[in-house]
Amino acid sequence: MNRSRALAGNTAAALRLLAQHPDDGVTVRGLTTTLHLPARTACALVDSLRAEGLVRHDPGTDVLRPAGPLAPATTPPDANLLRSSAMNWADRLAAHSGLSVLLAVALPDGVRIVHHVFRPDNSPQRLLTGETRPAGCALARALAAPHDRRCVYAPEGPGTGSLAVAVGHPDPVPYAATLALTGPRALLDPSTGRNGRYEALLREAADAIAAEPGLTPSR
């Protein structure tokens, strides 16, 4: 029980410290020093917060910033502009992967899907455009991850999952758009060892969308 209280106290203290520095962030060393934590305890705490999507870590600067529902409010890009800029690349991604493609923008507590390309197999499918997804989904977790072209996987249902990446490049300010492939877990889950091709296709499409004129990071 004492250990649980200590963990809860350290977590609350870390989140309060990060909330005081939403823009410039806090280094892992700064967090360790300020909270008087052993380095091992601080690293475990950071790993736990990252796994929950509550902080993002820039490995280049070692800076932590609030993420997910704790992130500072951002202004999503214009959905129509984003959709029109991404449409050709999303269609191409679906054709090359054989999977469905989702494009979403950030919300305070998750994401909203602004474009959905059906998987090209003519099977019955339901349009997801306009739906919202919670902070724990792959689309939202990709926005909380360091923007180093890292792909994030999360299960979607029995035997299915999504692999997502933020639309952008390494930058201390989070982008507000995210792109995902959705399909069989056996193809997308990194633990199966078969997702390398899909990660490459996803990054290529996200980079192409980010390079479209008029799409800039949300600040």
Short mmCIF file of C-alpha atoms in Angstrom, two decimals:
data_model
loop_
_atom_site.label_atom_id
_atom_site.label_comp_id
_atom_site.label_asym_id
_atom_site.label_seq_id
_atom_site.Cartn_x
_atom_site.Cartn_y
_atom_site.Cartn_z
CA MET A 1 0.00 0.00 0.00
CA ASN A 2 2.85 2.39 0.89
CA ARG A 3 4.49 1.63 -2.43
CA SER A 4 1.23 2.35 -4.27
CA ARG A 5 0.85 5.67 -2.43
CA ALA A 6 4.42 6.63 -3.29
CA LEU A 7 3.86 5.80 -6.97
CA ALA A 8 0.64 7.81 -7.07
CA GLY A 9 2.34 10.72 -5.32
CA ASN A 10 5.29 10.70 -7.72
CA THR A 11 2.97 10.52 -10.72
CA ALA A 12 0.87 13.45 -9.49
CA ALA A 13 3.99 15.50 -8.73
CA ALA A 14 5.43 14.80 -12.19
CA LEU A 15 2.20 15.80 -13.92
CA ARG A 16 1.98 19.01 -11.89
CA LEU A 17 5.56 19.88 -12.82
CA LEU A 18 4.90 19.24 -16.51
CA ALA A 19 1.71 21.32 -16.36
CA GLN A 20 3.80 24.26 -15.20
CA HIS A 21 5.97 23.99 -18.33
CA PRO A 22 3.58 23.08 -21.19
CA ASP A 23 5.66 24.76 -23.91
CA ASP A 24 9.33 24.45 -22.98
CA GLY A 25 8.90 21.15 -21.18
CA VAL A 26 11.07 19.54 -18.53
CA THR A 27 14.14 17.37 -19.07
CA VAL A 28 14.23 13.93 -17.51
CA ARG A 29 17.17 15.11 -15.42
CA GLY A 30 15.22 18.19 -14.34
CA LEU A 31 12.27 16.05 -13.31
CA THR A 32 14.60 13.74 -11.35
CA THR A 33 16.27 16.64 -9.56
CA THR A 34 13.14 18.66 -8.84
CA LEU A 35 11.20 15.72 -7.43
CA HIS A 36 14.24 14.28 -5.62
CA LEU A 37 13.77 10.89 -7.25
CA PRO A 38 16.35 8.16 -7.81
CA ALA A 39 17.24 8.00 -11.51
CA ARG A 40 15.83 4.49 -11.80
CA THR A 41 12.51 5.56 -10.27
CA ALA A 42 12.29 8.60 -12.55
CA CYS A 43 12.94 6.51 -15.67
CA ALA A 44 10.26 4.01 -14.67
CA LEU A 45 7.82 6.86 -14.01
CA VAL A 46 8.52 8.43 -17.41
CA ASP A 47 8.10 5.08 -19.16
CA SER A 48 4.75 4.60 -17.42
CA LEU A 49 3.49 8.08 -18.36
CA ARG A 50 4.58 7.60 -21.97
CA ALA A 51 2.86 4.22 -22.16
CA GLU A 52 -0.37 5.89 -21.02
CA GLY A 53 0.03 8.63 -23.64
CA LEU A 54 0.28 11.36 -20.99
CA VAL A 55 3.74 12.64 -21.93
CA ARG A 56 5.89 12.74 -25.04
CA HIS A 57 9.67 12.56 -25.00
CA ASP A 58 12.00 14.23 -27.50
CA PRO A 59 15.06 11.94 -27.53
CA GLY A 60 17.21 14.63 -29.14
CA THR A 61 16.78 17.12 -26.29
CA ASP A 62 15.65 14.67 -23.56
CA VAL A 63 12.68 16.99 -22.95
CA LEU A 64 9.30 15.81 -21.67
CA ARG A 65 6.05 17.62 -22.49
CA PRO A 66 2.40 16.97 -21.62
CA ALA A 67 0.58 14.87 -24.21
CA GLY A 68 -2.82 13.41 -24.96
CA PRO A 69 -5.55 14.83 -22.70
CA LEU A 70 -2.93 16.84 -20.77
CA ALA A 71 -1.44 18.56 -23.80
CA PRO A 72 -2.01 22.29 -24.32
CA ALA A 73 -4.99 23.00 -26.55
CA THR A 74 -4.10 23.02 -30.22
CA THR A 75 -5.97 24.38 -33.17
CA PRO A 76 -6.64 21.54 -35.59
CA PRO A 77 -5.82 22.18 -39.24
CA ASP A 78 -8.73 23.02 -41.49
CA ALA A 79 -10.35 19.62 -42.09
CA ASN A 80 -11.32 20.39 -45.69
CA LEU A 81 -7.80 21.56 -46.56
CA LEU A 82 -6.27 18.56 -44.84
CA ARG A 83 -8.62 16.15 -46.58
CA SER A 84 -8.06 17.62 -50.03
CA SER A 85 -4.29 17.67 -49.54
CA ALA A 86 -4.23 14.09 -48.29
CA MET A 87 -6.81 12.49 -50.58
CA ASN A 88 -4.50 11.29 -53.36
CA TRP A 89 -1.88 10.02 -50.93
CA ALA A 90 -4.48 8.23 -48.80
CA ASP A 91 -5.97 6.55 -51.88
CA ARG A 92 -2.50 5.45 -52.95
CA LEU A 93 -1.73 4.12 -49.47
CA ALA A 94 -4.92 2.05 -49.45
CA ALA A 95 -4.17 0.66 -52.92
CA HIS A 96 -0.58 -0.30 -52.10
CA SER A 97 -1.32 -1.73 -48.66
CA GLY A 98 -4.66 -3.39 -49.33
CA LEU A 99 -5.89 -1.96 -46.03
CA SER A 100 -8.22 0.84 -44.96
CA VAL A 101 -6.77 4.29 -44.26
CA LEU A 102 -7.84 6.80 -41.62
CA LEU A 103 -6.82 10.45 -41.36
CA ALA A 104 -7.64 12.32 -38.16
CA VAL A 105 -7.13 15.62 -36.34
CA ALA A 106 -6.46 16.14 -32.65
CA LEU A 107 -9.15 16.76 -30.04
CA PRO A 108 -8.54 17.54 -26.36
CA ASP A 109 -9.43 13.95 -25.42
CA GLY A 110 -8.66 12.00 -28.59
CA VAL A 111 -9.06 12.51 -32.34
CA ARG A 112 -11.74 13.07 -34.95
CA ILE A 113 -11.57 11.14 -38.23
CA VAL A 114 -11.76 13.52 -41.19
CA HIS A 115 -11.08 11.08 -44.05
CA HIS A 116 -11.59 7.34 -44.50
CA VAL A 117 -10.51 5.28 -47.50
CA PHE A 118 -12.06 1.82 -47.67
CA ARG A 119 -9.80 -1.19 -48.09
CA PRO A 120 -9.82 -2.07 -51.80
CA ASP A 121 -11.40 -5.53 -51.57
CA ASN A 122 -15.06 -4.64 -52.20
CA SER A 123 -16.09 -6.13 -48.85
CA PRO A 124 -18.90 -4.49 -46.81
CA GLN A 125 -17.49 -1.53 -44.90
CA ARG A 126 -18.87 1.36 -42.85
CA LEU A 127 -17.76 4.95 -43.42
CA LEU A 128 -15.99 6.29 -40.30
CA THR A 129 -15.55 9.92 -41.34
CA GLY A 130 -16.76 12.23 -38.58
CA GLU A 131 -16.36 9.70 -35.78
CA THR A 132 -14.23 10.41 -32.72
CA ARG A 133 -11.73 8.06 -31.12
CA PRO A 134 -10.40 8.14 -27.52
CA ALA A 135 -6.89 9.05 -26.38
CA GLY A 136 -5.81 5.40 -26.19
CA CYS A 137 -6.32 4.65 -29.88
CA ALA A 138 -3.36 4.38 -32.27
CA LEU A 139 -4.28 7.63 -34.05
CA ALA A 140 -4.17 9.62 -30.81
CA ARG A 141 -1.15 7.84 -29.37
CA ALA A 142 0.85 8.64 -32.50
CA LEU A 143 0.36 12.33 -31.74
CA ALA A 144 1.69 11.79 -28.22
CA ALA A 145 4.78 9.92 -29.45
CA PRO A 146 8.02 11.71 -30.34
CA HIS A 147 7.69 13.00 -33.89
CA ASP A 148 10.59 10.98 -35.25
CA ARG A 149 8.49 9.10 -37.83
CA ARG A 150 7.71 6.52 -35.19
CA CYS A 151 4.70 4.30 -35.87
CA VAL A 152 2.37 3.33 -33.02
CA TYR A 153 0.23 0.19 -32.92
CA ALA A 154 -2.96 -0.39 -30.92
CA PRO A 155 -5.57 -3.19 -31.11
CA GLU A 156 -8.97 -2.27 -32.54
CA GLY A 157 -10.98 -5.44 -31.96
CA PRO A 158 -10.72 -9.24 -32.20
CA GLY A 159 -7.85 -9.93 -34.59
CA THR A 160 -7.62 -6.36 -35.89
CA GLY A 161 -5.56 -3.29 -35.10
CA SER A 162 -4.31 0.07 -36.32
CA LEU A 163 -0.82 1.30 -37.10
CA ALA A 164 -0.53 5.10 -37.00
CA VAL A 165 2.00 7.89 -37.42
CA ALA A 166 1.88 11.65 -36.87
CA VAL A 167 1.75 13.72 -40.06
CA GLY A 168 4.87 15.82 -39.67
CA HIS A 169 8.57 15.74 -38.88
CA PRO A 170 10.69 16.06 -35.70
CA ASP A 171 9.63 19.30 -34.04
CA PRO A 172 9.08 20.38 -30.45
CA VAL A 173 5.55 21.47 -31.30
CA PRO A 174 3.05 18.65 -31.92
CA TYR A 175 1.33 18.28 -35.23
CA ALA A 176 -2.43 17.99 -35.07
CA ALA A 177 -2.93 15.42 -37.84
CA THR A 178 -2.37 11.67 -37.79
CA LEU A 179 -2.61 8.87 -40.36
CA ALA A 180 -3.36 5.19 -39.79
CA LEU A 181 -3.69 1.84 -41.53
CA THR A 182 -6.35 -0.47 -40.11
CA GLY A 183 -6.48 -4.19 -40.74
CA PRO A 184 -5.47 -7.65 -39.50
CA ARG A 185 -3.37 -7.73 -36.35
CA ALA A 186 -1.10 -10.34 -37.99
CA LEU A 187 0.01 -7.72 -40.51
CA LEU A 188 0.23 -4.58 -38.36
CA ASP A 189 1.25 -5.65 -34.85
CA PRO A 190 5.05 -5.21 -34.46
CA SER A 191 5.19 -8.35 -32.32
CA THR A 192 4.36 -10.47 -35.37
CA GLY A 193 7.41 -9.21 -37.27
CA ARG A 194 5.40 -8.60 -40.44
CA ASN A 195 4.62 -4.90 -40.18
CA GLY A 196 7.83 -3.45 -41.67
CA ARG A 197 6.36 -2.97 -45.14
CA TYR A 198 3.29 -1.26 -43.74
CA GLU A 199 5.35 1.07 -41.56
CA ALA A 200 7.34 2.12 -44.62
CA LEU A 201 4.20 2.77 -46.68
CA LEU A 202 2.62 4.71 -43.80
CA ARG A 203 5.67 6.94 -43.26
CA GLU A 204 5.96 7.61 -46.99
CA ALA A 205 2.33 8.74 -47.19
CA ALA A 206 2.54 10.84 -44.01
CA ASP A 207 5.69 12.60 -45.26
CA ALA A 208 4.03 13.31 -48.60
CA ILE A 209 0.95 14.77 -46.91
CA ALA A 210 3.11 16.91 -44.61
CA ALA A 211 4.92 18.33 -47.64
CA GLU A 212 1.70 19.55 -49.22
CA PRO A 213 1.49 23.36 -49.51
CA GLY A 214 -0.53 25.02 -46.76
CA LEU A 215 -0.16 22.23 -44.21
CA THR A 216 1.79 23.52 -41.23
CA PRO A 217 2.18 22.37 -37.64
CA SER A 218 -0.47 23.54 -35.18
CA ARG A 219 1.14 25.97 -32.71
#
